Each structure stands twice: as structure tokens, then as C-alpha cells.
Amino acid sequence: MITVTKSYLPNKEKLFHYIDKIYTSGQLTNHGPLVQELENRLAAYLKVSHLILVANGTLALQIAYKALNIQGSVITTPFSFSATTSSLVWESLHPIFVDIDRHDWNIDPREIENNITLHTSAIVSTHVFGNACQMEAIADIAKQYSLKIIYDGAHAFDVTYDNQSLLNYGDATTLSFHATKLFHTIEGGAIITNDASLAAKIRLMINFGIASPDKITTLGINAKMNEFQAAMGLCMLDEIPHITALRKERWDYYETHLAECLTLQMRHVKCSNNYHYFPVLFADEPQRKTIQQKLNEHLIFPRRYFYPILNELPYILDKKLMPNAKDISNRILCLPLYPDLELTMMKKICDLIRE
Ligand SMILES: *Cc1c(COP(=O)(O)O)cnc(C)c1O
């Protein structure tokens, strides 16, 4: 069975070496030496100033909203993974959906202004499939209306924009290190910011607000990453160049064989590619269904990322229509893409689609 993704398993001996270190130190969690090592190495690798590791990417979003004092309503995208919306609702924030651009599949900045009210405090937008949002336009609007910007960068590990990290933009950017992501710590995530005092606040918040053994200075929660997760991350990080090279080879193969008959995401010119996903748009919904069924008959299971669109989640009461998101969601499939996907299988997938 071929699925859309497969969790990467790094070198086992190296992982055991780190686990030996955990047994020696006896420290399993609470910002232990491996979490500290991974934070330092990731911040340097990604070229970001403050990176705080957390237990998963959904908590990363929730903590970013809390730390930035987001209240009331938040402008957001209908075309993302459900956590982008559920994290808002979980924090009692009101999501206001704004349709996406038909070409880059990210929130359409031209639609944002009409949806801002007196209660709006932030914009939460995803760099979908690692493609940069139209950040200059978003920043202009945010400045004019004093809104915070949080980017969900779960797909944007290692992506650059204008020759610096894409993760450096907005008031904060969050990452997910779930097992299905390009870089993973089994479960995990991170919050990235350029603001040192915000970073300090987040560090307190993820550990119950405990400032010292007998001092709790702020409301917090438990969102700590543990040493075993960090051990996996340290092993993964060493292999990222190798993983990316294998992904690129496969991404390029799909592009060469499918770009002329299918529509691809229009990627921002200033933005690099991390080859995390290979999404394609079919001509219409019936064609998408037929081809998906055909692939399934051959035990190939691409995924409809993203379906359902988030404004249609059962707990969303505001029934505004999002025609672009709806149309793309009906026609999209993410094709299988992972480092050891065999080229003979890719040929079969391309042949089946072209046929
Ligand atoms: C994976 C993902 C998340 C959630 O991350 P978890 O680590 O699974 O909690 C959030 N947003 C997007 C866009 C994602 O793809």
C-alpha cells in the first residue's frame, strides 16, 4: 500500500546513542540537555533568533495566541489543516474566514480588509504546502489596523524567503514536528519569534508559568517537549540534507511528468521549495474522483489535502461561502511523496494519472 507520506526513521544506532545519554543523565523532560541542544541547533540551522520547542504544533498555535494576547475575532484561512482553526476555537477566539487566492492557495490579502471589525485582533495564516503568503500586503494591513500576525508554518520547515528564513516573519511563526512532517520529533512543534521578551514569556507559559522552584509568575500550561522527542529530532536534523535531496528528485520527477496535464500551485518567486508535498489540481471534481478511485484500485492512496475546508467544520456557525477554497478542495490531491518512494512506483502513478 502506497500512502501520501511515510514517517522517516533516522539512523537507529545514533538514536540509541542519544537514548544512552538520557539513561546516563537521568533527565527525561523539563528542558533537559537534549531539548536545549536541539533548540540551539535548530535556531542556528533555520537562522531564526528565538525558537521554543513544544509538545506539538497545535499547542504551538494556542500558546502563540495566548502569549500575544489575542482576543475577540481572528482573520484566518479556510484552506489549511483543521488545527489552524480548532486551535482558535479552543482558545475561545472567533475565526473569520477569508477566501484564498486561486493561484497560490494562501489567504487572499485583498479580502482581509472587508472582514476586519472592531473586535479583530489578529491574522492567522498558513504558508500552505510551504508556499509563502503574500506577506508584504498582510503586513501593511496588520500595521494599519494594529493586528498581530501569526503564521502557521507547519509546512514551511527550511523554506527561505528573500534569502532569509520564511519563519522570521510575522509576530510569531509556529511549526509542527509531527511524524508525518518533513522534519519530525515523533510529536512536537516550535514557536519562532524575533521578540526576546515574547520568547521569555512563552518559555514560562509552556511550563505552568513556573519562574523558579517557589515562584509562579504567569498563567501557564504544560506544553514541554521531552528528551526522547528531542533525541529523535537531533537524529533527523543530521539527515535533512539527504532527505531533501531525495524529496527534490521525486518532486522534480512528478513535475516533469505531470505539469503539462495538471495545474500546480503557483509558488511565490521569492520563496524556496522544501519539497514537502506534491499537490495537483485536476480539471474538475469528477476527474479528481475518477483518478483517485483508479489509484486506490492499485493500492495507491493520495490524500485530499485539504478537505473539508475549515469554514465547513461542524462547529463553525458562520456559513459564509469560500468559492476558491471550495473549488480547490474539490479538485486537489496530494500525491505520495517521501524519501524512499521508489521511482518505478512514481512512474506507475504518473502513467495512471496521464491515462
Ligand atoms: C500538522 C499541522 C498542524 C498541527 O500540528 P500537530 O503537531 O499535529 O499538532 C497545524 N497546522 C498545519 C498546517 C499542519 O499541517
mmCIF file of C-alpha atoms and ligand atoms in Angstrom:
data_model
loop_
_atom_site.group_PDB
_atom_site.id
_atom_site.type_symbol
_atom_site.label_atom_id
_atom_site.label_comp_id
_atom_site.label_asym_id
_atom_site.label_seq_id
_atom_site.Cartn_x
_atom_site.Cartn_y
_atom_site.Cartn_z
ATOM 1 C CA MET A 1 0.000 0.000 0.000
ATOM 2 C CA ILE A 2 1.357 3.411 -1.001
ATOM 3 C CA THR A 3 0.190 6.339 1.109
ATOM 4 C CA VAL A 4 0.647 10.091 0.755
ATOM 5 C CA THR A 5 3.514 10.111 3.218
ATOM 6 C CA LYS A 6 5.632 7.806 5.319
ATOM 7 C CA SER A 7 7.366 8.735 8.566
ATOM 8 C CA TYR A 8 11.135 8.941 8.131
ATOM 9 C CA LEU A 9 13.167 6.796 10.510
ATOM 10 C CA PRO A 10 16.692 8.125 11.034
ATOM 11 C CA ASN A 11 19.773 6.064 11.901
ATOM 12 C CA LYS A 12 18.907 3.691 14.739
ATOM 13 C CA GLU A 13 22.406 3.458 16.275
ATOM 14 C CA LYS A 14 22.574 7.232 16.571
ATOM 15 C CA LEU A 15 19.166 7.305 18.254
ATOM 16 C CA PHE A 16 20.325 4.619 20.717
ATOM 17 C CA HIS A 17 23.416 6.702 21.429
ATOM 18 C CA TYR A 18 21.185 9.631 22.442
ATOM 19 C CA ILE A 19 18.956 7.320 24.482
ATOM 20 C CA ASP A 20 22.068 6.098 26.330
ATOM 21 C CA LYS A 21 22.751 9.747 27.166
ATOM 22 C CA ILE A 22 19.224 10.072 28.589
ATOM 23 C CA TYR A 23 19.824 6.991 30.772
ATOM 24 C CA THR A 24 23.096 8.500 31.975
ATOM 25 C CA SER A 25 21.698 11.967 32.725
ATOM 26 C CA GLY A 26 18.516 10.529 34.235
ATOM 27 C CA GLN A 27 16.644 13.603 32.987
ATOM 28 C CA LEU A 28 13.635 12.680 30.877
ATOM 29 C CA THR A 29 11.968 16.059 30.427
ATOM 30 C CA ASN A 30 11.755 19.677 31.759
ATOM 31 C CA HIS A 31 14.049 21.443 29.291
ATOM 32 C CA GLY A 32 16.743 18.804 29.540
ATOM 33 C CA PRO A 33 20.119 18.809 27.760
ATOM 34 C CA LEU A 34 18.833 17.234 24.530
ATOM 35 C CA VAL A 35 15.932 19.694 24.217
ATOM 36 C CA GLN A 36 18.423 22.535 24.787
ATOM 37 C CA GLU A 37 20.814 21.085 22.204
ATOM 38 C CA LEU A 38 18.018 20.701 19.648
ATOM 39 C CA GLU A 39 16.732 24.246 20.279
ATOM 40 C CA ASN A 40 20.198 25.685 19.726
ATOM 41 C CA ARG A 41 20.939 23.591 16.664
ATOM 42 C CA LEU A 42 17.541 24.252 15.060
ATOM 43 C CA ALA A 43 17.718 28.010 15.659
ATOM 44 C CA ALA A 44 21.166 28.070 14.024
ATOM 45 C CA TYR A 45 20.159 25.772 11.172
ATOM 46 C CA LEU A 46 16.968 27.705 10.387
ATOM 47 C CA LYS A 47 18.655 31.102 11.011
ATOM 48 C CA VAL A 48 15.997 32.348 13.434
ATOM 49 C CA SER A 49 16.580 34.309 16.635
ATOM 50 C CA HIS A 50 14.271 32.635 19.174
ATOM 51 C CA LEU A 51 12.934 29.101 18.865
ATOM 52 C CA ILE A 52 10.998 27.396 21.666
ATOM 53 C CA LEU A 53 10.321 23.672 21.360
ATOM 54 C CA VAL A 54 6.896 22.421 22.430
ATOM 55 C CA ALA A 55 4.977 19.146 22.607
ATOM 56 C CA ASN A 56 3.109 19.559 19.291
ATOM 57 C CA GLY A 57 2.195 22.041 16.576
ATOM 58 C CA THR A 58 -1.350 22.637 17.785
ATOM 59 C CA LEU A 59 -0.178 23.745 21.242
ATOM 60 C CA ALA A 60 2.379 25.950 19.476
ATOM 61 C CA LEU A 61 -0.512 27.852 17.857
ATOM 62 C CA GLN A 62 -2.549 28.052 21.062
ATOM 63 C CA ILE A 63 0.402 29.337 23.069
ATOM 64 C CA ALA A 64 1.292 31.889 20.404
ATOM 65 C CA TYR A 65 -2.266 33.309 20.601
ATOM 66 C CA LYS A 66 -2.141 33.430 24.416
ATOM 67 C CA ALA A 67 1.335 34.944 24.582
ATOM 68 C CA LEU A 68 0.377 37.650 22.073
ATOM 69 C CA ASN A 69 -2.854 38.425 23.995
ATOM 70 C CA ILE A 70 -5.056 37.690 21.001
ATOM 71 C CA GLN A 71 -8.720 38.294 21.772
ATOM 72 C CA GLY A 72 -12.090 38.507 20.029
ATOM 73 C CA SER A 73 -12.027 37.629 16.349
ATOM 74 C CA VAL A 74 -9.202 36.479 14.108
ATOM 75 C CA ILE A 75 -8.969 36.599 10.327
ATOM 76 C CA THR A 76 -7.915 33.188 9.032
ATOM 77 C CA THR A 77 -7.765 30.859 6.046
ATOM 78 C CA PRO A 78 -10.315 28.169 5.195
ATOM 79 C CA PHE A 79 -7.642 26.135 3.379
ATOM 80 C CA SER A 80 -5.320 24.510 5.929
ATOM 81 C CA PHE A 81 -5.170 21.590 8.327
ATOM 82 C CA SER A 82 -8.010 21.631 10.877
ATOM 83 C CA ALA A 83 -5.662 22.609 13.750
ATOM 84 C CA THR A 84 -5.302 26.133 12.314
ATOM 85 C CA THR A 85 -9.000 26.694 13.091
ATOM 86 C CA SER A 86 -9.576 24.332 16.020
ATOM 87 C CA SER A 87 -6.755 25.984 17.987
ATOM 88 C CA LEU A 88 -8.574 29.336 17.656
ATOM 89 C CA VAL A 89 -11.956 27.978 18.707
ATOM 90 C CA TRP A 90 -10.349 26.033 21.577
ATOM 91 C CA GLU A 91 -8.950 29.334 22.858
ATOM 92 C CA SER A 92 -12.445 30.910 22.617
ATOM 93 C CA LEU A 93 -11.392 33.065 19.661
ATOM 94 C CA HIS A 94 -13.796 33.680 16.804
ATOM 95 C CA PRO A 95 -12.406 32.697 13.387
ATOM 96 C CA ILE A 96 -13.400 34.935 10.491
ATOM 97 C CA PHE A 97 -12.661 33.155 7.236
ATOM 98 C CA VAL A 98 -11.290 34.967 4.241
ATOM 99 C CA ASP A 99 -11.107 33.134 0.912
ATOM 100 C CA ILE A 100 -7.810 32.097 -0.657
ATOM 101 C CA ASP A 101 -6.087 33.227 -3.835
ATOM 102 C CA ARG A 102 -6.859 30.886 -6.758
ATOM 103 C CA HIS A 103 -3.208 30.649 -7.743
ATOM 104 C CA ASP A 104 -1.073 30.494 -4.591
ATOM 105 C CA TRP A 105 -3.808 28.863 -2.413
ATOM 106 C CA ASN A 106 -2.969 31.119 0.547
ATOM 107 C CA ILE A 107 -5.216 33.727 2.202
ATOM 108 C CA ASP A 108 -6.079 36.500 -0.278
ATOM 109 C CA PRO A 109 -4.908 39.794 1.282
ATOM 110 C CA ARG A 110 -7.360 41.745 -0.898
ATOM 111 C CA GLU A 111 -10.216 40.092 1.009
ATOM 112 C CA ILE A 112 -8.891 40.775 4.509
ATOM 113 C CA GLU A 113 -9.764 44.445 4.971
ATOM 114 C CA ASN A 114 -13.519 44.000 4.341
ATOM 115 C CA ASN A 115 -13.657 41.457 7.153
ATOM 116 C CA ILE A 116 -11.953 43.455 9.887
ATOM 117 C CA THR A 117 -14.230 44.618 12.711
ATOM 118 C CA LEU A 118 -13.641 46.440 15.996
ATOM 119 C CA HIS A 119 -13.180 43.047 17.645
ATOM 120 C CA THR A 120 -10.492 41.757 15.270
ATOM 121 C CA SER A 121 -7.083 41.377 16.887
ATOM 122 C CA ALA A 122 -5.030 39.146 14.600
ATOM 123 C CA ILE A 123 -4.443 37.421 11.283
ATOM 124 C CA VAL A 124 -3.597 33.703 11.393
ATOM 125 C CA SER A 125 -2.485 32.403 8.035
ATOM 126 C CA THR A 126 -0.824 29.219 6.798
ATOM 127 C CA HIS A 127 2.057 29.036 4.313
ATOM 128 C CA VAL A 128 0.197 26.254 2.506
ATOM 129 C CA PHE A 129 2.459 23.479 1.238
ATOM 130 C CA GLY A 130 5.429 25.646 2.191
ATOM 131 C CA ASN A 131 4.468 28.439 -0.216
ATOM 132 C CA ALA A 132 4.904 31.913 1.298
ATOM 133 C CA CYS A 133 1.797 34.006 1.960
ATOM 134 C CA GLN A 134 1.631 37.458 0.391
ATOM 135 C CA MET A 135 3.378 38.795 3.453
ATOM 136 C CA GLU A 136 4.037 42.408 2.393
ATOM 137 C CA ALA A 137 0.327 43.032 1.792
ATOM 138 C CA ILE A 138 -0.618 41.238 5.026
ATOM 139 C CA ALA A 139 1.931 43.284 6.997
ATOM 140 C CA ASP A 140 0.552 46.560 5.573
ATOM 141 C CA ILE A 141 -2.997 45.719 6.643
ATOM 142 C CA ALA A 142 -1.872 44.488 10.061
ATOM 143 C CA LYS A 143 0.012 47.721 10.659
ATOM 144 C CA GLN A 144 -2.896 49.903 9.594
ATOM 145 C CA TYR A 145 -5.371 48.118 11.902
ATOM 146 C CA SER A 146 -2.921 47.181 14.726
ATOM 147 C CA LEU A 147 -3.373 43.441 14.219
ATOM 148 C CA LYS A 148 -0.925 40.744 15.249
ATOM 149 C CA ILE A 149 0.235 38.245 12.615
ATOM 150 C CA ILE A 150 0.759 34.570 13.357
ATOM 151 C CA TYR A 151 1.938 32.327 10.559
ATOM 152 C CA ASP A 152 1.221 28.620 10.726
ATOM 153 C CA GLY A 153 4.499 27.371 9.273
ATOM 154 C CA ALA A 154 3.798 23.651 9.751
ATOM 155 C CA HIS A 155 4.663 23.054 6.067
ATOM 156 C CA ALA A 156 7.471 25.578 5.871
ATOM 157 C CA PHE A 157 10.430 23.925 7.605
ATOM 158 C CA ASP A 158 13.665 25.036 5.932
ATOM 159 C CA VAL A 159 11.937 27.381 3.460
ATOM 160 C CA THR A 160 13.640 30.672 2.659
ATOM 161 C CA TYR A 161 12.073 33.941 1.507
ATOM 162 C CA ASP A 162 14.175 36.722 0.057
ATOM 163 C CA ASN A 163 17.246 34.687 1.116
ATOM 164 C CA GLN A 164 16.349 34.532 4.798
ATOM 165 C CA SER A 165 14.163 32.137 6.745
ATOM 166 C CA LEU A 166 10.453 32.345 5.900
ATOM 167 C CA LEU A 167 9.920 31.594 9.586
ATOM 168 C CA ASN A 168 11.256 35.032 10.597
ATOM 169 C CA TYR A 169 8.123 36.921 9.517
ATOM 170 C CA GLY A 170 5.042 37.981 11.478
ATOM 171 C CA ASP A 171 4.884 38.347 15.262
ATOM 172 C CA ALA A 172 5.324 34.596 15.600
ATOM 173 C CA THR A 173 5.503 31.543 13.361
ATOM 174 C CA THR A 174 4.642 28.043 14.513
ATOM 175 C CA LEU A 175 5.976 24.708 13.325
ATOM 176 C CA SER A 176 4.735 21.140 13.649
ATOM 177 C CA PHE A 177 7.188 18.282 14.086
ATOM 178 C CA HIS A 178 4.569 15.549 13.813
ATOM 179 C CA ALA A 179 5.790 12.203 12.441
ATOM 180 C CA THR A 180 4.295 12.927 9.001
ATOM 181 C CA LYS A 181 6.147 16.215 8.578
ATOM 182 C CA LEU A 182 9.402 16.786 6.709
ATOM 183 C CA PHE A 183 11.364 17.222 9.946
ATOM 184 C CA HIS A 184 9.837 15.456 12.933
ATOM 185 C CA THR A 185 10.283 14.630 16.622
ATOM 186 C CA ILE A 186 7.522 11.927 16.562
ATOM 187 C CA GLU A 187 5.157 14.538 18.037
ATOM 188 C CA GLY A 188 6.416 18.047 18.526
ATOM 189 C CA GLY A 189 6.472 21.629 17.417
ATOM 190 C CA ALA A 190 8.064 25.013 17.890
ATOM 191 C CA ILE A 191 7.268 28.693 18.201
ATOM 192 C CA ILE A 192 9.603 31.141 16.474
ATOM 193 C CA THR A 193 9.781 34.879 17.129
ATOM 194 C CA ASN A 194 12.175 37.791 16.769
ATOM 195 C CA ASP A 195 10.937 39.283 20.047
ATOM 196 C CA ALA A 196 13.114 38.324 23.038
ATOM 197 C CA SER A 197 10.554 39.288 25.675
ATOM 198 C CA LEU A 198 7.806 37.333 23.892
ATOM 199 C CA ALA A 199 10.141 34.324 23.770
ATOM 200 C CA ALA A 200 10.783 34.626 27.514
ATOM 201 C CA LYS A 201 7.045 34.798 28.192
ATOM 202 C CA ILE A 202 6.448 31.709 26.046
ATOM 203 C CA ARG A 203 9.157 29.790 27.928
ATOM 204 C CA LEU A 204 7.276 30.452 31.167
ATOM 205 C CA MET A 205 3.890 29.639 29.661
ATOM 206 C CA ILE A 206 4.877 26.199 28.384
ATOM 207 C CA ASN A 207 5.932 25.150 31.905
ATOM 208 C CA PHE A 208 2.916 26.163 34.054
ATOM 209 C CA GLY A 209 4.251 29.720 34.425
ATOM 210 C CA ILE A 210 6.907 28.475 36.845
ATOM 211 C CA ALA A 211 9.718 31.037 37.039
ATOM 212 C CA SER A 212 11.697 29.330 39.831
ATOM 213 C CA PRO A 213 11.005 26.496 42.302
ATOM 214 C CA ASP A 214 8.941 28.745 44.557
ATOM 215 C CA LYS A 215 7.692 31.339 42.104
ATOM 216 C CA ILE A 216 4.844 31.161 39.569
ATOM 217 C CA THR A 217 4.639 34.445 37.717
ATOM 218 C CA THR A 218 2.064 33.879 34.982
ATOM 219 C CA LEU A 219 -0.741 31.587 33.828
ATOM 220 C CA GLY A 220 0.778 28.637 32.029
ATOM 221 C CA ILE A 221 0.105 25.181 30.713
ATOM 222 C CA ASN A 222 2.174 22.053 30.105
ATOM 223 C CA ALA A 223 3.497 22.066 26.544
ATOM 224 C CA LYS A 224 7.029 20.817 27.118
ATOM 225 C CA MET A 225 8.906 18.651 24.663
ATOM 226 C CA ASN A 226 10.605 15.639 26.300
ATOM 227 C CA GLU A 227 14.140 14.289 25.898
ATOM 228 C CA PHE A 228 13.119 11.290 23.760
ATOM 229 C CA GLN A 229 11.378 13.581 21.274
ATOM 230 C CA ALA A 230 14.493 15.763 21.165
ATOM 231 C CA ALA A 231 16.687 12.682 20.593
ATOM 232 C CA MET A 232 14.641 11.841 17.501
ATOM 233 C CA GLY A 233 14.898 15.455 16.337
ATOM 234 C CA LEU A 234 18.694 15.546 16.717
ATOM 235 C CA CYS A 235 18.974 12.402 14.568
ATOM 236 C CA MET A 236 16.557 13.797 11.970
ATOM 237 C CA LEU A 237 18.374 17.118 11.723
ATOM 238 C CA ASP A 238 21.612 15.398 10.669
ATOM 239 C CA GLU A 239 19.780 13.729 7.803
ATOM 240 C CA ILE A 240 17.781 16.713 6.500
ATOM 241 C CA PRO A 241 20.134 17.476 3.566
ATOM 242 C CA HIS A 242 19.914 13.830 2.474
ATOM 243 C CA ILE A 243 16.109 13.751 2.969
ATOM 244 C CA THR A 244 15.654 16.968 0.990
ATOM 245 C CA ALA A 245 17.826 15.736 -1.879
ATOM 246 C CA LEU A 246 15.722 12.567 -2.182
ATOM 247 C CA ARG A 247 12.495 14.548 -1.957
ATOM 248 C CA LYS A 248 13.680 17.007 -4.625
ATOM 249 C CA GLU A 249 14.480 14.179 -7.018
ATOM 250 C CA ARG A 250 10.942 12.824 -6.576
ATOM 251 C CA TRP A 251 9.277 16.249 -6.716
ATOM 252 C CA ASP A 252 11.105 17.023 -9.971
ATOM 253 C CA TYR A 253 10.070 13.677 -11.444
ATOM 254 C CA TYR A 254 6.380 14.426 -10.796
ATOM 255 C CA GLU A 255 6.751 17.934 -12.174
ATOM 256 C CA THR A 256 8.410 16.694 -15.354
ATOM 257 C CA HIS A 257 5.730 14.086 -15.969
ATOM 258 C CA LEU A 258 2.597 15.870 -14.765
ATOM 259 C CA ALA A 259 2.999 19.653 -15.071
ATOM 260 C CA GLU A 260 1.726 19.758 -18.644
ATOM 261 C CA CYS A 261 -1.555 17.956 -17.907
ATOM 262 C CA LEU A 262 -2.364 19.203 -14.389
ATOM 263 C CA THR A 263 -2.374 22.526 -12.552
ATOM 264 C CA LEU A 264 0.279 23.077 -9.888
ATOM 265 C CA GLN A 265 0.400 25.630 -7.071
ATOM 266 C CA MET A 266 1.848 28.956 -8.191
ATOM 267 C CA ARG A 267 4.815 29.434 -5.892
ATOM 268 C CA HIS A 268 5.984 32.848 -4.724
ATOM 269 C CA VAL A 269 9.064 33.932 -6.712
ATOM 270 C CA LYS A 270 10.986 34.889 -3.561
ATOM 271 C CA CYS A 271 10.275 31.582 -1.839
ATOM 272 C CA SER A 272 12.365 28.399 -1.949
ATOM 273 C CA ASN A 273 10.863 24.908 -2.091
ATOM 274 C CA ASN A 274 11.308 22.291 0.653
ATOM 275 C CA TYR A 275 9.614 19.562 -1.460
ATOM 276 C CA HIS A 276 7.327 18.649 1.414
ATOM 277 C CA TYR A 277 4.177 17.967 -0.654
ATOM 278 C CA PHE A 278 3.265 17.442 -4.292
ATOM 279 C CA PRO A 279 -0.270 18.792 -4.649
ATOM 280 C CA VAL A 280 -2.019 18.730 -8.052
ATOM 281 C CA LEU A 281 -5.312 20.199 -9.274
ATOM 282 C CA PHE A 282 -7.479 18.223 -11.665
ATOM 283 C CA ALA A 283 -9.753 19.836 -14.267
ATOM 284 C CA ASP A 284 -12.900 19.231 -12.228
ATOM 285 C CA GLU A 285 -14.291 17.216 -9.349
ATOM 286 C CA PRO A 286 -15.445 14.192 -11.423
ATOM 287 C CA GLN A 287 -11.954 13.870 -12.924
ATOM 288 C CA ARG A 288 -10.379 14.046 -9.461
ATOM 289 C CA LYS A 289 -12.775 11.356 -8.203
ATOM 290 C CA THR A 290 -12.195 9.033 -11.160
ATOM 291 C CA ILE A 291 -8.425 9.250 -10.891
ATOM 292 C CA GLN A 292 -8.433 8.922 -7.105
ATOM 293 C CA GLN A 293 -10.541 5.765 -7.439
ATOM 294 C CA LYS A 294 -8.266 4.383 -10.147
ATOM 295 C CA LEU A 295 -5.187 4.959 -7.956
ATOM 296 C CA ASN A 296 -6.965 3.383 -4.972
ATOM 297 C CA GLU A 297 -7.644 0.264 -7.066
ATOM 298 C CA HIS A 298 -3.874 -0.021 -7.397
ATOM 299 C CA LEU A 299 -3.487 0.453 -3.613
ATOM 300 C CA ILE A 300 -2.147 3.982 -4.059
ATOM 301 C CA PHE A 301 -3.708 6.421 -1.615
ATOM 302 C CA PRO A 302 -3.104 10.106 -2.284
ATOM 303 C CA ARG A 303 -4.855 12.468 0.144
ATOM 304 C CA ARG A 304 -7.342 15.272 -0.291
ATOM 305 C CA TYR A 305 -5.336 17.940 1.497
ATOM 306 C CA PHE A 306 -7.314 19.970 2.418
ATOM 307 C CA TYR A 307 -10.759 18.579 2.744
ATOM 308 C CA PRO A 308 -13.082 19.563 4.326
ATOM 309 C CA ILE A 309 -12.452 23.268 4.065
ATOM 310 C CA LEU A 310 -12.351 24.797 7.532
ATOM 311 C CA ASN A 311 -15.346 27.141 7.262
ATOM 312 C CA GLU A 312 -17.437 23.977 6.785
ATOM 313 C CA LEU A 313 -16.335 22.293 10.014
ATOM 314 C CA PRO A 314 -19.378 21.277 12.077
ATOM 315 C CA TYR A 315 -18.535 23.646 14.952
ATOM 316 C CA ILE A 316 -18.295 26.711 12.699
ATOM 317 C CA LEU A 317 -21.604 28.552 12.775
ATOM 318 C CA ASP A 318 -20.781 31.343 10.363
ATOM 319 C CA LYS A 319 -21.834 29.842 6.996
ATOM 320 C CA LYS A 320 -20.062 32.213 4.610
ATOM 321 C CA LEU A 321 -19.143 30.736 1.217
ATOM 322 C CA MET A 322 -15.490 30.418 0.223
ATOM 323 C CA PRO A 323 -15.706 29.681 -3.517
ATOM 324 C CA ASN A 324 -11.969 29.476 -4.265
ATOM 325 C CA ALA A 325 -11.166 27.256 -1.287
ATOM 326 C CA LYS A 326 -14.175 25.061 -2.082
ATOM 327 C CA ASP A 327 -13.216 24.687 -5.742
ATOM 328 C CA ILE A 328 -9.584 23.843 -4.985
ATOM 329 C CA SER A 329 -10.531 21.447 -2.210
ATOM 330 C CA ASN A 330 -12.807 19.587 -4.656
ATOM 331 C CA ARG A 331 -10.106 19.228 -7.291
ATOM 332 C CA ILE A 332 -6.933 18.699 -5.271
ATOM 333 C CA LEU A 333 -4.912 15.618 -4.400
ATOM 334 C CA CYS A 334 -1.536 15.424 -2.686
ATOM 335 C CA LEU A 335 0.424 12.652 -4.370
ATOM 336 C CA PRO A 336 2.607 10.202 -2.425
ATOM 337 C CA LEU A 337 5.969 11.842 -1.696
ATOM 338 C CA TYR A 338 8.614 10.610 0.710
ATOM 339 C CA PRO A 339 12.360 9.954 0.549
ATOM 340 C CA ASP A 340 12.317 6.227 -0.246
ATOM 341 C CA LEU A 341 9.335 6.258 -2.620
ATOM 342 C CA GLU A 342 10.506 4.068 -5.480
ATOM 343 C CA LEU A 343 10.879 5.600 -8.906
ATOM 344 C CA THR A 344 9.100 2.622 -10.524
ATOM 345 C CA MET A 345 6.094 3.396 -8.298
ATOM 346 C CA MET A 346 6.238 7.049 -9.295
ATOM 347 C CA LYS A 347 6.235 6.036 -12.954
ATOM 348 C CA LYS A 348 3.157 3.910 -12.306
ATOM 349 C CA ILE A 349 1.390 6.807 -10.536
ATOM 350 C CA CYS A 350 2.193 9.213 -13.380
ATOM 351 C CA ASP A 351 1.123 6.672 -16.033
ATOM 352 C CA LEU A 352 -2.188 6.016 -14.288
ATOM 353 C CA ILE A 353 -2.927 9.748 -13.995
ATOM 354 C CA ARG A 354 -1.940 10.510 -17.589
ATOM 355 C CA GLU A 355 -4.011 7.629 -18.903
HETATM 356 C C1 LIG B 1 0.355 19.241 11.042
HETATM 357 C C2 LIG B 1 -0.248 20.602 11.061
HETATM 358 C C3 LIG B 1 -0.635 21.225 12.259
HETATM 359 C C4 LIG B 1 -0.718 20.504 13.576
HETATM 360 O O1 LIG B 1 0.419 20.068 14.091
HETATM 361 P P1 LIG B 1 0.465 18.888 15.201
HETATM 362 O O2 LIG B 1 1.904 18.822 15.513
HETATM 363 O O3 LIG B 1 -0.055 17.643 14.535
HETATM 364 O O4 LIG B 1 -0.377 19.313 16.349
HETATM 365 C C5 LIG B 1 -1.069 22.547 12.224
HETATM 366 N N1 LIG B 1 -1.168 23.210 11.057
HETATM 367 C C6 LIG B 1 -0.858 22.643 9.873
HETATM 368 C C7 LIG B 1 -0.962 23.444 8.625
HETATM 369 C C8 LIG B 1 -0.407 21.307 9.834
HETATM 370 O O5 LIG B 1 -0.128 20.741 8.652
#
